[in-house]
mmCIF file of C-alpha atoms and ligand atoms in Angstrom:
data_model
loop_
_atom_site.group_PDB
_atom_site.id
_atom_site.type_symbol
_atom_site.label_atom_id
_atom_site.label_comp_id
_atom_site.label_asym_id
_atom_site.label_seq_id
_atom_site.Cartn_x
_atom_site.Cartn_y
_atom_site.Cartn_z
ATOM 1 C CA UNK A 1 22.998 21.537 -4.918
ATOM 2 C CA UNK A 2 20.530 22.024 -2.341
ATOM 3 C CA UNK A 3 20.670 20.581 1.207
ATOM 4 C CA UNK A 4 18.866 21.066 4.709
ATOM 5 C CA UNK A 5 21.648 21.177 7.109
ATOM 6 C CA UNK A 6 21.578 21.089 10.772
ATOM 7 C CA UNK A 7 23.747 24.071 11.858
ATOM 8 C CA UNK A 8 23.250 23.798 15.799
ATOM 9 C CA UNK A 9 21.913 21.145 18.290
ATOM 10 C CA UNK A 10 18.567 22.366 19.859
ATOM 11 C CA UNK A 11 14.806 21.251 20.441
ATOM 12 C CA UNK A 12 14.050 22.813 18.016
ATOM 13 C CA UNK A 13 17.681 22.642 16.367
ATOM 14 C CA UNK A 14 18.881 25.370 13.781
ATOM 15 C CA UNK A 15 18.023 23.884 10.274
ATOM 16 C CA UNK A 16 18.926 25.482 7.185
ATOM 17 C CA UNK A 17 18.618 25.103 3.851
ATOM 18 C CA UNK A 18 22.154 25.735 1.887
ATOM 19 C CA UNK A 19 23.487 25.718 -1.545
ATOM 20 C CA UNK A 20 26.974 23.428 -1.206
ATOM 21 C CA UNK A 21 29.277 21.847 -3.302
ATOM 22 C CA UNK A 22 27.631 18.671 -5.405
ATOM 23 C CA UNK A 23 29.232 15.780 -4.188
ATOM 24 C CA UNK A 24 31.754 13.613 -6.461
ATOM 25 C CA UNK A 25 32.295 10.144 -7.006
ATOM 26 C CA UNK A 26 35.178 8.178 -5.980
ATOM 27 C CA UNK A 27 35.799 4.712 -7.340
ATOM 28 C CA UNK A 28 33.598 2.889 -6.083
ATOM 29 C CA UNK A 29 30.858 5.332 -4.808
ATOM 30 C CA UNK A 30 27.756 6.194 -6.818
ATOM 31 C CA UNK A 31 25.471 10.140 -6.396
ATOM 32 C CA UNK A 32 22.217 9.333 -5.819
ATOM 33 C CA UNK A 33 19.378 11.920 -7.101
ATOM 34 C CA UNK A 34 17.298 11.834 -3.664
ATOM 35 C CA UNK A 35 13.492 11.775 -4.610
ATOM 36 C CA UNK A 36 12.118 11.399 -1.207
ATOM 37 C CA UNK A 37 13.977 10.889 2.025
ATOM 38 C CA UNK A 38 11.587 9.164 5.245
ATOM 39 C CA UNK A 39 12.442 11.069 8.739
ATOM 40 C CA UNK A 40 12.832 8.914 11.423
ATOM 41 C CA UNK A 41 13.170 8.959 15.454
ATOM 42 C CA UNK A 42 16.943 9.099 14.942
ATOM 43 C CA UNK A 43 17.033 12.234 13.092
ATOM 44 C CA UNK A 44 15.930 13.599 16.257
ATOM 45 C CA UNK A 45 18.004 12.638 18.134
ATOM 46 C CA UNK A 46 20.847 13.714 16.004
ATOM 47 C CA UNK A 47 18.877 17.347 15.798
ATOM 48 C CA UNK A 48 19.037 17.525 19.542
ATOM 49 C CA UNK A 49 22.241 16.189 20.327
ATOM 50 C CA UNK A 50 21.310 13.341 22.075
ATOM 51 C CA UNK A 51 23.680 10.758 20.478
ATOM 52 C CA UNK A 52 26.471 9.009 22.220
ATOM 53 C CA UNK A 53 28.951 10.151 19.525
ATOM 54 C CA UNK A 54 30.503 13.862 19.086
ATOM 55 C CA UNK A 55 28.813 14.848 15.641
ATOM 56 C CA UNK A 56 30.547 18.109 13.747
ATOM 57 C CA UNK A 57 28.201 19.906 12.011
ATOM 58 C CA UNK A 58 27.226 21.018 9.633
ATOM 59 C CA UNK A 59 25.644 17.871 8.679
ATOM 60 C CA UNK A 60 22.894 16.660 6.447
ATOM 61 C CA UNK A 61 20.409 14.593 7.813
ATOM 62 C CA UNK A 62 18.551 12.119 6.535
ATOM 63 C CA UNK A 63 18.844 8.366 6.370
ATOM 64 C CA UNK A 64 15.917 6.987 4.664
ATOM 65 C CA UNK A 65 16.794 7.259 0.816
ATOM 66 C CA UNK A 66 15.171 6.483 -2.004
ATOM 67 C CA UNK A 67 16.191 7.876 -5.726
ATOM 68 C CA UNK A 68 17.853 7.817 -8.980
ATOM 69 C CA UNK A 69 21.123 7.063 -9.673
ATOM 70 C CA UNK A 70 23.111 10.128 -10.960
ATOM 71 C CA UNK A 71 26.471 9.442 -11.224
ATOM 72 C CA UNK A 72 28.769 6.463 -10.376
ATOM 73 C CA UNK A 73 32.758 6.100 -10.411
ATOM 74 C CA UNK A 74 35.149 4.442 -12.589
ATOM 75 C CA UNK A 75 34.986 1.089 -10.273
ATOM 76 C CA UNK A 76 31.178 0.687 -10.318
ATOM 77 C CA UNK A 77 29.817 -2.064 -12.764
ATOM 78 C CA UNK A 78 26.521 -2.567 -11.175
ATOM 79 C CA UNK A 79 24.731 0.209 -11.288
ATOM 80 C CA UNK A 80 24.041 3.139 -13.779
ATOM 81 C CA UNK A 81 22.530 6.269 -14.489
ATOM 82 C CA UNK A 82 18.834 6.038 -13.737
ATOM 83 C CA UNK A 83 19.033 2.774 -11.937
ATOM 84 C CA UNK A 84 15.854 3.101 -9.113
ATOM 85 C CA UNK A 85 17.551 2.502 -5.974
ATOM 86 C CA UNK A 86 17.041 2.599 -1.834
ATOM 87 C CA UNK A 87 19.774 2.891 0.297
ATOM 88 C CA UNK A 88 21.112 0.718 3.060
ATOM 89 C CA UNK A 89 21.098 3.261 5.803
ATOM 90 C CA UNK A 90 23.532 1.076 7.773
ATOM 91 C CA UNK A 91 26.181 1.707 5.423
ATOM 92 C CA UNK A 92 28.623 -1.263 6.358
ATOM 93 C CA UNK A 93 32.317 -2.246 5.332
ATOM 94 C CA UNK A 94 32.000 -5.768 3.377
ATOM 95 C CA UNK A 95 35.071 -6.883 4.711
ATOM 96 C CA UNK A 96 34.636 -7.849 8.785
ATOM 97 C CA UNK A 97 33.830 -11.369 9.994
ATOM 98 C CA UNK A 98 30.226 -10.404 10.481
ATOM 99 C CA UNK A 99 29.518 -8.407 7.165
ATOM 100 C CA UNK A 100 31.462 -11.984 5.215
ATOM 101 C CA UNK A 101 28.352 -14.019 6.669
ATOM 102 C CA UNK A 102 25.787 -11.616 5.640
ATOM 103 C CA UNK A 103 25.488 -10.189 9.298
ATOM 104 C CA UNK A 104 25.750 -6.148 8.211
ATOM 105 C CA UNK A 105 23.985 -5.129 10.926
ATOM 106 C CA UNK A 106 26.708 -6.351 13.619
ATOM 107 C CA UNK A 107 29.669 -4.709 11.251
ATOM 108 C CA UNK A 108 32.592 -3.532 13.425
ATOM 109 C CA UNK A 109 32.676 -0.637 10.834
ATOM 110 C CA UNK A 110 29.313 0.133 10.351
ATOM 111 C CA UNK A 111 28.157 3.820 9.745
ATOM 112 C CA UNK A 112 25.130 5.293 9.500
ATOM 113 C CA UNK A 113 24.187 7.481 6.824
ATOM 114 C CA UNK A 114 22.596 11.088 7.941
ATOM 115 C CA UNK A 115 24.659 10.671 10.956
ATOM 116 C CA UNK A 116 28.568 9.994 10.368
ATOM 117 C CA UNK A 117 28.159 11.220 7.119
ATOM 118 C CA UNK A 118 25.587 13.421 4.990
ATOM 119 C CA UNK A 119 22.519 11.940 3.973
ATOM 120 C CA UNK A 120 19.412 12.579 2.186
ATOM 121 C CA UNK A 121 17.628 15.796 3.305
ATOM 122 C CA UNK A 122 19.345 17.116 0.037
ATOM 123 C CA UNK A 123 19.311 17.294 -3.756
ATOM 124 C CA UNK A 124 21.907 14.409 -3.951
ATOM 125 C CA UNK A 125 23.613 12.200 -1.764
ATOM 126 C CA UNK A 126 27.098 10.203 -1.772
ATOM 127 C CA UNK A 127 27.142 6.720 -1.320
ATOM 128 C CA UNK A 128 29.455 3.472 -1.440
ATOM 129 C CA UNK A 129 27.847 1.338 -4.100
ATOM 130 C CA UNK A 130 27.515 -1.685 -1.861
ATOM 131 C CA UNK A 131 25.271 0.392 0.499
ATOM 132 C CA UNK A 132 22.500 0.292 -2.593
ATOM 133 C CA UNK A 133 19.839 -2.353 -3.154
ATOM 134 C CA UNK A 134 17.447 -1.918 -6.644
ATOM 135 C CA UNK A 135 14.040 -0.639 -6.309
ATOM 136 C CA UNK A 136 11.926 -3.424 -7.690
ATOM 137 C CA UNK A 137 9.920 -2.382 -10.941
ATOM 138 C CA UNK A 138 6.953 -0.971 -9.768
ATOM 139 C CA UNK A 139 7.715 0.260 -6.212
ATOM 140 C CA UNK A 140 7.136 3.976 -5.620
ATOM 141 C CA UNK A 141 9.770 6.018 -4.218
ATOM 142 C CA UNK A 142 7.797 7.499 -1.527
ATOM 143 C CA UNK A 143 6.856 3.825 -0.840
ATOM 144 C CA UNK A 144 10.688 3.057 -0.345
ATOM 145 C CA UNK A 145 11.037 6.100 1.742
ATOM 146 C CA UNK A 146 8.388 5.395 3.940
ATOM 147 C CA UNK A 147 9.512 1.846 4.147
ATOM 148 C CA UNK A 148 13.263 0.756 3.792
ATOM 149 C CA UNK A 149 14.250 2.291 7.628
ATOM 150 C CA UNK A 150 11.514 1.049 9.890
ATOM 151 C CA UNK A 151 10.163 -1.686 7.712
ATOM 152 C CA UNK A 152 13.249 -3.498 7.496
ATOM 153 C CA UNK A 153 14.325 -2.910 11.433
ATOM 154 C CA UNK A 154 10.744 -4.603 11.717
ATOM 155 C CA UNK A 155 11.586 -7.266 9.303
ATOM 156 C CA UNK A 156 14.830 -8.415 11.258
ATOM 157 C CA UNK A 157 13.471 -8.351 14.322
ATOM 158 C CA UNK A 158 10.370 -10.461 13.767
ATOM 159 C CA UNK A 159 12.161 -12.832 11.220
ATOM 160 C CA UNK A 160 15.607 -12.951 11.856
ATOM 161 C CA UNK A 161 16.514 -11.960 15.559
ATOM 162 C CA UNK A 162 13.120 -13.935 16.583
ATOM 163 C CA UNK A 163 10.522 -16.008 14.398
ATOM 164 C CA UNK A 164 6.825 -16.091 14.697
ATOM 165 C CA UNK A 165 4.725 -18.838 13.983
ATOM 166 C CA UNK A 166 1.624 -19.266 12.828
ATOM 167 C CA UNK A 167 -1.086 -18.670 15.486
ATOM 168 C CA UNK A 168 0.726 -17.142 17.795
ATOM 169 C CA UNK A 169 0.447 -14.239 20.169
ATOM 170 C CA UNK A 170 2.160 -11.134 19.371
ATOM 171 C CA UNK A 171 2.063 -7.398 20.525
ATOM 172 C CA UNK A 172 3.671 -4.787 18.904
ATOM 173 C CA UNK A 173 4.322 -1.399 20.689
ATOM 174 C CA UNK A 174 2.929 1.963 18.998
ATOM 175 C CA UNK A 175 0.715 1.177 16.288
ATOM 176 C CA UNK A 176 1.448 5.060 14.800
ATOM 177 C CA UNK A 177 5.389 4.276 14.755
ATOM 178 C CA UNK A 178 7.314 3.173 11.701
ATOM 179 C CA UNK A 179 8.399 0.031 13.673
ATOM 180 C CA UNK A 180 5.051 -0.478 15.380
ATOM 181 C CA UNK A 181 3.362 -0.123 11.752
ATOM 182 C CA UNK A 182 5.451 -2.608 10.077
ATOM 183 C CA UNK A 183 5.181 -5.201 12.803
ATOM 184 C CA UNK A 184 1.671 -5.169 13.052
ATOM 185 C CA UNK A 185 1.370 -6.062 9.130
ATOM 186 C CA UNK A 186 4.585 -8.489 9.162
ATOM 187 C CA UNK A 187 3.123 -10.164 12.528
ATOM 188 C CA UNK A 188 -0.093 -10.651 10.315
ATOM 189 C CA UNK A 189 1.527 -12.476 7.317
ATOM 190 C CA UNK A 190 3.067 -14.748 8.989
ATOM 191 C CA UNK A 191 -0.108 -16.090 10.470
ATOM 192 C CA UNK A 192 -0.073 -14.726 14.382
ATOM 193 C CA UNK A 193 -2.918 -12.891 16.395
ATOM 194 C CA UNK A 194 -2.087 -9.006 16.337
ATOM 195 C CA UNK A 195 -2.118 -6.749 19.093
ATOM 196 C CA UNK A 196 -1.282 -3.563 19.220
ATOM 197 C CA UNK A 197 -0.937 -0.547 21.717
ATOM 198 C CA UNK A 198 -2.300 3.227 20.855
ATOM 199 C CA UNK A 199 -2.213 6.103 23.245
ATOM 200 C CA UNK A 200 -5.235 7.887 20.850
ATOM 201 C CA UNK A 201 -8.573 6.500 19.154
ATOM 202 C CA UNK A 202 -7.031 7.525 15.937
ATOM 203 C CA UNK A 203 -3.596 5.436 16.607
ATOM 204 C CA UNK A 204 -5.650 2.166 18.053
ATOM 205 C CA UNK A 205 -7.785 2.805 14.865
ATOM 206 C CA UNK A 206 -4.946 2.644 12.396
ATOM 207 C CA UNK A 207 -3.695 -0.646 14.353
ATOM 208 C CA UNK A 208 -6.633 -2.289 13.592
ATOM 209 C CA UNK A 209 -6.442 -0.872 9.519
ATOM 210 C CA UNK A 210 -3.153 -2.137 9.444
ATOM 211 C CA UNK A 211 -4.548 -5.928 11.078
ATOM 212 C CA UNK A 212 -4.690 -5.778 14.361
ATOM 213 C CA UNK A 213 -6.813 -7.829 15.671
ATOM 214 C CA UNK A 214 -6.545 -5.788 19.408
ATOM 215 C CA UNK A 215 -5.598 -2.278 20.221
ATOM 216 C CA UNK A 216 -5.489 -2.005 24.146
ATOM 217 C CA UNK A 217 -5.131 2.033 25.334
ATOM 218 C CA UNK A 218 -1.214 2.464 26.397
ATOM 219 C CA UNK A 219 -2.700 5.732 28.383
ATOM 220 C CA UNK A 220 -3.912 3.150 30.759
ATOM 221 C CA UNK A 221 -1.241 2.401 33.664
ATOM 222 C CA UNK A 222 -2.438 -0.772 33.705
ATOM 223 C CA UNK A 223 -3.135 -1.579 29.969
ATOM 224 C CA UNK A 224 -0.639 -5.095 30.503
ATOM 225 C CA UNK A 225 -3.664 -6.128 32.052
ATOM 226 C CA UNK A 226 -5.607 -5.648 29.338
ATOM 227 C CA UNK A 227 -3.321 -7.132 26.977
ATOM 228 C CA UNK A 228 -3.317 -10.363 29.656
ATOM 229 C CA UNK A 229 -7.391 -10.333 29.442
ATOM 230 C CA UNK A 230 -7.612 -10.744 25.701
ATOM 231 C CA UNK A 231 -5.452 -14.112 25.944
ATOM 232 C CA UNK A 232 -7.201 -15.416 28.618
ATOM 233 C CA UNK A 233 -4.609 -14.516 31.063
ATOM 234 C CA UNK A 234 -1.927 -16.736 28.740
ATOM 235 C CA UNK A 235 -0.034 -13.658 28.000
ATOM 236 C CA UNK A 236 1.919 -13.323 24.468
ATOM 237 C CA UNK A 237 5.004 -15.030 22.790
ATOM 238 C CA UNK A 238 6.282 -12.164 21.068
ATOM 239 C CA UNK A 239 6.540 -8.856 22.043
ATOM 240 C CA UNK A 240 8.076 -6.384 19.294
ATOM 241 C CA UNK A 241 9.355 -3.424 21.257
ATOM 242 C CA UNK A 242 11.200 -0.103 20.852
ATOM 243 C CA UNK A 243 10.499 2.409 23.296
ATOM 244 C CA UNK A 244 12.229 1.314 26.425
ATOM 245 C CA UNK A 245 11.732 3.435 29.372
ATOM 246 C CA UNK A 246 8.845 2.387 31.901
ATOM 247 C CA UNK A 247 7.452 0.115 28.466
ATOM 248 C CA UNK A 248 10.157 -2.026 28.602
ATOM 249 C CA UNK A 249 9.149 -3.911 31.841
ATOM 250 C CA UNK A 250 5.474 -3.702 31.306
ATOM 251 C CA UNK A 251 5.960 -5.829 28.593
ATOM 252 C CA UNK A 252 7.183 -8.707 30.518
ATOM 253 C CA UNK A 253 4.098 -8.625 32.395
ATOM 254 C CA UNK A 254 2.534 -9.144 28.986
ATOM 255 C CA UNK A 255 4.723 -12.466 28.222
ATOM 256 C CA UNK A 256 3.527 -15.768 28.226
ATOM 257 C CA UNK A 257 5.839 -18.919 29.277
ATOM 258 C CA UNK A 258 8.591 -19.502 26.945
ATOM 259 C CA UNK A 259 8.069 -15.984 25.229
ATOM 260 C CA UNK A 260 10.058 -13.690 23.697
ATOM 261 C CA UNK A 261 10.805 -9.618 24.247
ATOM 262 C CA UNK A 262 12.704 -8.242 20.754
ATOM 263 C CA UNK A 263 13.950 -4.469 21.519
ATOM 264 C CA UNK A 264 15.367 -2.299 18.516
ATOM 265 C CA UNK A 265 15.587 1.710 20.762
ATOM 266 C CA UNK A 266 15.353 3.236 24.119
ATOM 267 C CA UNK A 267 13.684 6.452 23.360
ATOM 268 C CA UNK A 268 11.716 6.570 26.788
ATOM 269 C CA UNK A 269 15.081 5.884 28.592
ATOM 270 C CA UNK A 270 18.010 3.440 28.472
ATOM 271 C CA UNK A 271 17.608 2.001 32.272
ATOM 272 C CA UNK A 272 15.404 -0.532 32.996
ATOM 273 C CA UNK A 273 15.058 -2.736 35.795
ATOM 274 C CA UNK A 274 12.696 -5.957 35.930
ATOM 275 C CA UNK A 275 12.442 -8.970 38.152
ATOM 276 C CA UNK A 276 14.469 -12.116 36.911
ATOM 277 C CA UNK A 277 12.828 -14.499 38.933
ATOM 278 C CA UNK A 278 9.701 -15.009 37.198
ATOM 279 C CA UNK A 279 12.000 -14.360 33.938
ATOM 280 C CA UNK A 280 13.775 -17.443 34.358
ATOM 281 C CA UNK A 281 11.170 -19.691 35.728
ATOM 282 C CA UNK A 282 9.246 -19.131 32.683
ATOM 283 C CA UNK A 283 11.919 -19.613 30.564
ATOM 284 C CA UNK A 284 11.662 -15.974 28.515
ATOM 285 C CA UNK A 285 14.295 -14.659 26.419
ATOM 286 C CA UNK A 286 14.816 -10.447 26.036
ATOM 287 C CA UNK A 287 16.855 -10.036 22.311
ATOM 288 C CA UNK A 288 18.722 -6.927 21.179
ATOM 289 C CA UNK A 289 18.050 -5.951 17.623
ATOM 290 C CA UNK A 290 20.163 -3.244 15.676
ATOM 291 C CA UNK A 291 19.649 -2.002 12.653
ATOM 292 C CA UNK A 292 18.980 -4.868 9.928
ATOM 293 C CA UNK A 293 20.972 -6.906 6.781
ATOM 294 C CA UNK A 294 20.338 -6.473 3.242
ATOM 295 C CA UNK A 295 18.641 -9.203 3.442
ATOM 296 C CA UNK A 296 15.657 -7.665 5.334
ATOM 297 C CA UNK A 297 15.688 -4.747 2.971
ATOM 298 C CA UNK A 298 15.646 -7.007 0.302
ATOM 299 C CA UNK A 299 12.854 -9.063 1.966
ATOM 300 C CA UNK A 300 10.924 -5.678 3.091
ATOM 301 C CA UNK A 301 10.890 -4.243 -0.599
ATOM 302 C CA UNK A 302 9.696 -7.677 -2.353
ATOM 303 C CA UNK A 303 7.050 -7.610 0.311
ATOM 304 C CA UNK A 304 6.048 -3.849 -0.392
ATOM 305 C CA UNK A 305 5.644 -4.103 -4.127
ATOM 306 C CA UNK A 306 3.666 -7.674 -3.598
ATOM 307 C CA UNK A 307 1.202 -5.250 -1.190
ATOM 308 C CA UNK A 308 2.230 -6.955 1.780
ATOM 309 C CA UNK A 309 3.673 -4.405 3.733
ATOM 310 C CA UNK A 310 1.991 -0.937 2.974
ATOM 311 C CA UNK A 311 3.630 2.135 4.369
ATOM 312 C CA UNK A 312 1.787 5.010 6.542
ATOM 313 C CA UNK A 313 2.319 7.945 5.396
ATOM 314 C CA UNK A 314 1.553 10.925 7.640
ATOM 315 C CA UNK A 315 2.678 13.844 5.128
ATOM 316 C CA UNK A 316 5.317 15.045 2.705
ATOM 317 C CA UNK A 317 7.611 18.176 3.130
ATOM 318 C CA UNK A 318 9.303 20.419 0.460
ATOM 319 C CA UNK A 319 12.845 19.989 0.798
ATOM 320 C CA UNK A 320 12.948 23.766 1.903
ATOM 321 C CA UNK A 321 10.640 22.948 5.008
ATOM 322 C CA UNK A 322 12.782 20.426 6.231
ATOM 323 C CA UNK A 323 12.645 21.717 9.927
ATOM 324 C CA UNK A 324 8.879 21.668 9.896
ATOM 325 C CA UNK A 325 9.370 18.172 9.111
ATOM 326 C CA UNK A 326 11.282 17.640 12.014
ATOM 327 C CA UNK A 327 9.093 20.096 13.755
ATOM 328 C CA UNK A 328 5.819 17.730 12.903
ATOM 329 C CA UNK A 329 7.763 14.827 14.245
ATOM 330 C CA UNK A 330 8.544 15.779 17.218
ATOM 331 C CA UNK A 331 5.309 16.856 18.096
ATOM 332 C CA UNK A 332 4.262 12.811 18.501
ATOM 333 C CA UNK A 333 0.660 13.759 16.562
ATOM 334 C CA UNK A 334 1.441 11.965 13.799
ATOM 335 C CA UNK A 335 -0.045 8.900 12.363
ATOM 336 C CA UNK A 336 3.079 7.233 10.278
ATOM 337 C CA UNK A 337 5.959 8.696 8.770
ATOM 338 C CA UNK A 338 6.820 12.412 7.537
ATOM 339 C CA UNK A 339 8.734 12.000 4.188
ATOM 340 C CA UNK A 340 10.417 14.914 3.020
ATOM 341 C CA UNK A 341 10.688 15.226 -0.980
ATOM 342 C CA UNK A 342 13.573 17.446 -2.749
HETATM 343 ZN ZN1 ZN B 401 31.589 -5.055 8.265
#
């Protein structure tokens, strides 16, 4: 089969596209056909060699799969041959104290897929059968693709690590991001007052497509001012971050009493400093979010094929132009996510 394979670390990194081996089933794994595969933040990352884990290479990429079952082993009763399926990219072990309560994403074995092993920049990927969760009848691929990654890290942030209630205050960071996307339309659902941050016209546009009832300019130094403006100097309850950096502590100078900061990445840096005293004294929590349960992918799916959660889609790559993928990503012009189709 075919697969884009990172051969060196760089910005840009050496990607190739390489005939290999098809991959085989054991007992209980299952060969997915890959019809589209979304490209996300960590790819990058992994491209550049910025991970905190040693990764050998060659490795496929690619974490965001949707497809058709191909093949499945001699232990697999669930699943067969043309079965529409996404995959859990947080491939977990079923077995730990956390994955027995329906926790995957704190599993003490937990491994990503595109990362410690090869994922779906390629023809067909290898996967543990419990790592799949059924397309529902109706839902496009490239919908799945653009969805199951981001969409889901949105959905366990804003309904599982934190709740929102109806009518309240909520900002979500980077309209154009998968995350930022996702939250904005979630946020909306469940009843709370949108805004949204945009460092173009075209991204604040898109926010307010996707619901927002705000886009403040995140060019501005001072745009938490802006934010604290539009709710009459209240500030918000939830903020739904993932950029980290010199963000991170703005957005406490967005937060109202009693409110909440949810974080899911760091790409802007993984120091931070901020001021606990007015932290306490208002009573505001700061929550780590990794990943997400099947649950949320579940949850994110039904919600996709009901229309409530509607993917952005900047553009779709050939399989063989993997690295321009990669190459379009990294340039930070796009508007929503770069699928790449094999
Ligand atoms: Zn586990």
């Amino acid at each position: 089969m075919k697969a884009a394979q990172l051969i060196a670390h760089g910005s840009p990194g050496k990607i190739e596209l390489r005939e290999i081996a098809d991959p085989q089933p054991g007992a209980d794994d299952v060969v997915v056909n890959v019809v589209a595969c979304g490209l996300n933040r960590l790819d990058l990352w992994l491209e550049e060699g910025g991970l905190p884990v040693q990764i050998p290479l060659p490795r496929t990429p690619g974490s965001e799969v949707a497809g058709r079952v191909a093949a499945v082993g001699s232990a697999v009763t669930d699943w067969k041959t043309g079965d529409a399926v996404a995959v859990q990219s947080n491939i977990f072990c079923n077995e730990c104290e956390f994955c027995k309560r329906g926790e995957e994403s704190l599993c003490l074995r937990g491994e990503l897929l595109g990362i410690a092993r090869d994922g779906g920049f390629a023809e067909k990927v290898l996967v543990p059968q419990r790592a799949l969760v059924r397309l529902p009848a109706g839902l496009e691929f490239e919908t799945s693709a653009a969805l199951t990654l981001a969409g889901s890290t949105a959905m366990h942030m804003l309904t599982d690590r934190a709740q929102v209630r109806a009518g309240d205050w909520v900002l979500a960071i980077g309209a154009s991001s998968g995350v930022g996307s996702a939250a904005i339309q979630i946020a909306k659902q469940l009843g709370a007052r949108v805004i949204s941050t945009g460092s173009t016209e075209a991204k604040r546009s898109l926010a307010k497509t996707l619901g927002a009832d705000f886009a403040v300019d995140s060019t501005n130094p001072d745009w938490p001012a802006e934010v604290r403006k539009l709710t009459n100097k209240r500030g918000v309850d939830l903020v739904v971050e993932h950029i980290g950096g010199d963000v991170l502590p703005k957005c406490f100078e967005c937060l109202a009493r009693g409110g909440t900061i949810v974080t899911c990445g760091a790409t802007a840096g993984r120091d931070i400093s901020f001021n606990l005293w007015p932290f306490f004294v208002k009573q505001q929590r700061l929550i780590g979010s990794y990943g997400r349960n099947r649950a949320d992918v579940q949850t994110t799916l039904e919600w996709a094929v009901a229309g409530k959660l509607k993917p952005v889609i900047d553009s779709i790559f050939p399989l063989a132009q993997t690295a321009a993928a990669f190459s379009k990503l990294r340039s930070r012009e796009v508007l929503g996510k770069v699928l790449v189709k094999p």
